[in-house]
Short mmCIF file of C-alpha atoms in Angstrom, two decimals:
data_model
loop_
_atom_site.label_atom_id
_atom_site.label_comp_id
_atom_site.label_asym_id
_atom_site.label_seq_id
_atom_site.Cartn_x
_atom_site.Cartn_y
_atom_site.Cartn_z
CA MET M 1 14.65 -12.29 4.03
CA THR M 2 14.44 -9.35 1.65
CA THR M 3 17.54 -7.53 0.51
CA PRO M 4 17.93 -4.45 2.73
CA LEU M 5 17.79 -0.89 1.48
CA TYR M 6 19.15 1.83 3.72
CA ILE M 7 18.49 5.48 2.94
CA ILE M 8 20.92 7.79 4.70
CA THR M 9 20.19 11.49 4.66
CA GLY M 10 21.05 14.69 6.46
CA ALA M 11 22.53 18.11 5.77
CA MET M 12 25.84 18.64 4.00
CA ALA M 13 28.73 17.54 6.25
CA ALA M 14 26.44 15.38 8.41
CA GLY M 15 28.59 12.33 7.62
CA LYS M 16 26.34 10.62 5.07
CA SER M 17 29.13 9.45 2.75
CA THR M 18 31.33 8.31 5.62
CA ILE M 19 28.53 6.30 7.22
CA ALA M 20 27.35 4.85 3.90
CA LYS M 21 30.88 3.71 2.97
CA GLU M 22 31.25 1.99 6.33
CA LEU M 23 27.76 0.48 6.41
CA VAL M 24 28.16 -1.31 3.06
CA GLN M 25 31.17 -3.13 4.53
CA HIS M 26 28.83 -5.07 6.84
CA PHE M 27 27.20 -7.05 4.02
CA GLU M 28 28.63 -9.80 1.83
CA ARG M 29 27.08 -8.25 -1.29
CA SER M 30 26.49 -4.51 -1.12
CA ALA M 31 26.25 -1.34 -3.18
CA HIS M 32 26.65 2.31 -2.27
CA VAL M 33 24.53 4.71 -4.32
CA GLY M 34 25.56 8.32 -3.71
CA GLY M 35 23.29 10.99 -5.16
CA ASP M 36 26.16 13.42 -5.76
CA ALA M 37 27.69 11.07 -8.32
CA PHE M 38 24.77 11.57 -10.68
CA LEU M 39 24.87 15.34 -10.33
CA ARG M 40 28.61 15.34 -11.15
CA MET M 41 27.85 13.52 -14.41
CA ILE M 42 26.38 16.73 -15.83
CA ALA M 43 29.30 18.03 -17.89
CA ARG M 44 27.82 21.39 -18.97
CA GLY M 45 24.70 23.27 -18.01
CA GLY M 46 24.55 22.16 -14.41
CA ALA M 47 22.34 24.34 -12.24
CA VAL M 48 23.61 25.97 -9.07
CA MET M 49 22.57 23.99 -6.01
CA GLY M 50 22.28 26.39 -3.12
CA PRO M 51 19.93 27.54 -0.42
CA VAL M 52 17.33 28.63 -2.99
CA LEU M 53 16.77 26.45 -6.05
CA ASP M 54 15.43 27.86 -9.30
CA SER M 55 13.18 25.74 -11.52
CA GLU M 56 16.13 24.30 -13.49
CA ALA M 57 17.92 23.32 -10.30
CA VAL M 58 14.79 21.54 -9.05
CA LEU M 59 14.50 19.66 -12.36
CA GLN M 60 18.16 18.58 -12.14
CA LEU M 61 17.79 17.61 -8.49
CA HIS M 62 14.79 15.42 -9.34
CA LEU M 63 16.71 13.93 -12.29
CA ARG M 64 19.56 13.03 -9.93
CA GLN M 65 17.14 11.45 -7.45
CA ASP M 66 15.29 9.54 -10.18
CA ILE M 67 18.52 8.09 -11.60
CA ALA M 68 19.67 7.18 -8.07
CA MET M 69 16.35 5.44 -7.38
CA ASP M 70 16.66 3.51 -10.65
CA ALA M 71 20.15 2.38 -9.60
CA VAL M 72 18.85 1.41 -6.15
CA ARG M 73 16.14 -0.76 -7.72
CA ARG M 74 18.67 -2.44 -10.02
CA PHE M 75 21.04 -3.27 -7.16
CA ILE M 76 18.24 -4.51 -4.89
CA GLY M 77 16.86 -6.59 -7.76
CA ALA M 78 20.29 -8.17 -8.21
CA GLY M 79 20.44 -9.10 -4.53
CA PHE M 80 22.78 -6.39 -3.23
CA ALA M 81 22.20 -4.79 0.15
CA THR M 82 22.03 -1.15 -0.91
CA VAL M 83 22.81 2.09 0.86
CA TYR M 84 21.42 5.17 -0.89
CA GLN M 85 22.91 8.35 0.49
CA ASP M 86 21.76 11.82 -0.47
CA ILE M 87 20.51 15.12 0.90
CA LEU M 88 16.79 14.45 1.15
CA ILE M 89 14.96 17.15 3.06
CA GLY M 90 11.31 18.12 3.16
CA ASP M 91 9.44 17.43 -0.07
CA ASP M 92 12.43 15.56 -1.53
CA PHE M 93 12.48 13.25 1.49
CA ILE M 94 8.75 12.59 1.07
CA ARG M 95 9.07 12.09 -2.71
CA VAL M 96 11.95 9.60 -2.51
CA THR M 97 10.78 7.62 0.51
CA LYS M 98 7.30 7.30 -1.02
CA ALA M 99 8.75 6.18 -4.38
CA LEU M 100 10.88 3.52 -2.66
CA ALA M 101 8.31 2.51 -0.02
CA ASP M 102 7.70 -0.88 -1.68
CA LEU M 103 11.32 -1.77 -0.84
CA ALA M 104 10.73 -1.11 2.89
CA PRO M 105 13.68 1.28 3.23
CA ARG M 106 15.51 1.57 6.51
CA ILE M 107 15.70 5.34 6.84
CA VAL M 108 18.54 6.93 8.79
CA VAL M 109 18.61 10.70 9.32
CA LEU M 110 21.97 12.03 10.49
CA ASN M 111 21.18 15.14 12.48
CA PRO M 112 24.29 16.62 14.13
CA SER M 113 24.32 20.13 15.58
CA VAL M 114 24.95 23.20 13.42
CA GLU M 115 28.29 23.63 15.21
CA THR M 116 29.28 20.09 14.25
CA LEU M 117 28.23 20.66 10.62
CA THR M 118 30.33 23.85 10.53
CA GLU M 119 33.37 22.11 11.99
CA ARG M 120 33.10 19.06 9.72
CA ASP M 121 32.66 21.19 6.61
CA ALA M 122 35.75 23.25 7.48
CA ASN M 123 37.82 20.08 7.97
CA ARG M 124 37.07 18.35 4.68
CA PRO M 125 38.47 18.85 1.18
CA LYS M 126 35.08 19.69 -0.35
CA THR M 127 33.30 22.54 1.33
CA GLY M 128 29.64 23.08 0.59
CA TYR M 129 28.80 25.98 2.84
CA SER M 130 29.62 29.66 2.42
CA GLU M 131 28.72 33.07 3.83
CA GLN M 132 25.60 32.96 1.64
CA PHE M 133 24.78 29.33 2.49
CA ARG M 134 25.42 28.60 6.14
CA PRO M 135 24.96 25.17 7.77
CA ASN M 136 21.94 26.33 9.75
CA VAL M 137 19.91 26.63 6.51
CA LEU M 138 19.84 22.88 5.83
CA ALA M 139 19.83 21.94 9.52
CA GLU M 140 16.74 24.06 10.16
CA ALA M 141 15.02 22.79 7.01
CA LEU M 142 15.70 19.23 8.09
CA GLN M 143 14.22 19.90 11.52
CA SER M 144 11.14 21.80 10.40
CA ASN M 145 10.27 20.33 6.98
CA THR M 146 11.19 16.66 7.17
CA PRO M 147 8.80 14.04 8.57
CA ARG M 148 10.09 12.16 11.59
CA GLN M 149 10.37 8.83 9.80
CA GLY M 150 13.07 6.29 10.48
CA LEU M 151 15.98 6.54 12.85
CA TRP M 152 17.05 10.09 13.67
CA LEU M 153 20.51 10.36 15.19
CA ASP M 154 22.27 13.38 16.65
CA THR M 155 25.74 12.23 15.63
CA SER M 156 27.55 15.28 17.03
CA GLU M 157 29.37 13.25 19.67
CA MET M 158 29.11 9.78 18.10
CA THR M 159 31.99 7.88 16.49
CA ILE M 160 31.52 6.19 13.14
CA GLU M 161 31.56 2.81 14.88
CA VAL M 162 28.81 3.81 17.32
CA VAL M 163 26.64 5.16 14.49
CA ILE M 164 27.02 1.90 12.54
CA LYS M 165 26.26 -0.23 15.61
CA THR M 166 23.18 1.87 16.33
CA ILE M 167 21.92 1.52 12.76
CA LEU M 168 22.47 -2.25 12.65
CA LYS M 169 20.95 -2.72 16.12
CA ASN M 170 17.72 -1.05 14.96
CA TRP M 171 17.24 -3.46 12.04
#
């Protein structure tokens, strides 16, 4: 059996980190690769990531994704079940899933309602949304620009345990 790779995506506050942290606990050897970690490594000169990305922001976003994909390949190669979690919408979703297609990724798209995204963002220490960048922006982009690959879950009313069971049941 090949070492599994899970890609977990969705809008900000969809629960990607929470689900990824729980999912890795279900494997004897596992790694959690979070895309945000690589963006936070930029000490100075980081571009603003918002609803509209300028050319520098796109370059930095692709750098973050490329480094994450390199890490994914290293962990998979070392025999670790790997969960890569990041905001991958539209062209970024296509780019990353195509680049990792040889690893047969198990794609999970967390797709809660805009109301749920708003509530979750308000109830966490790090807030990503603002008056200028509302949750509907990413939610609508996910719906209209992202291919319907993998397992799409409206997690608005689902517990963490139910989401994990649903993911594991599908693979």
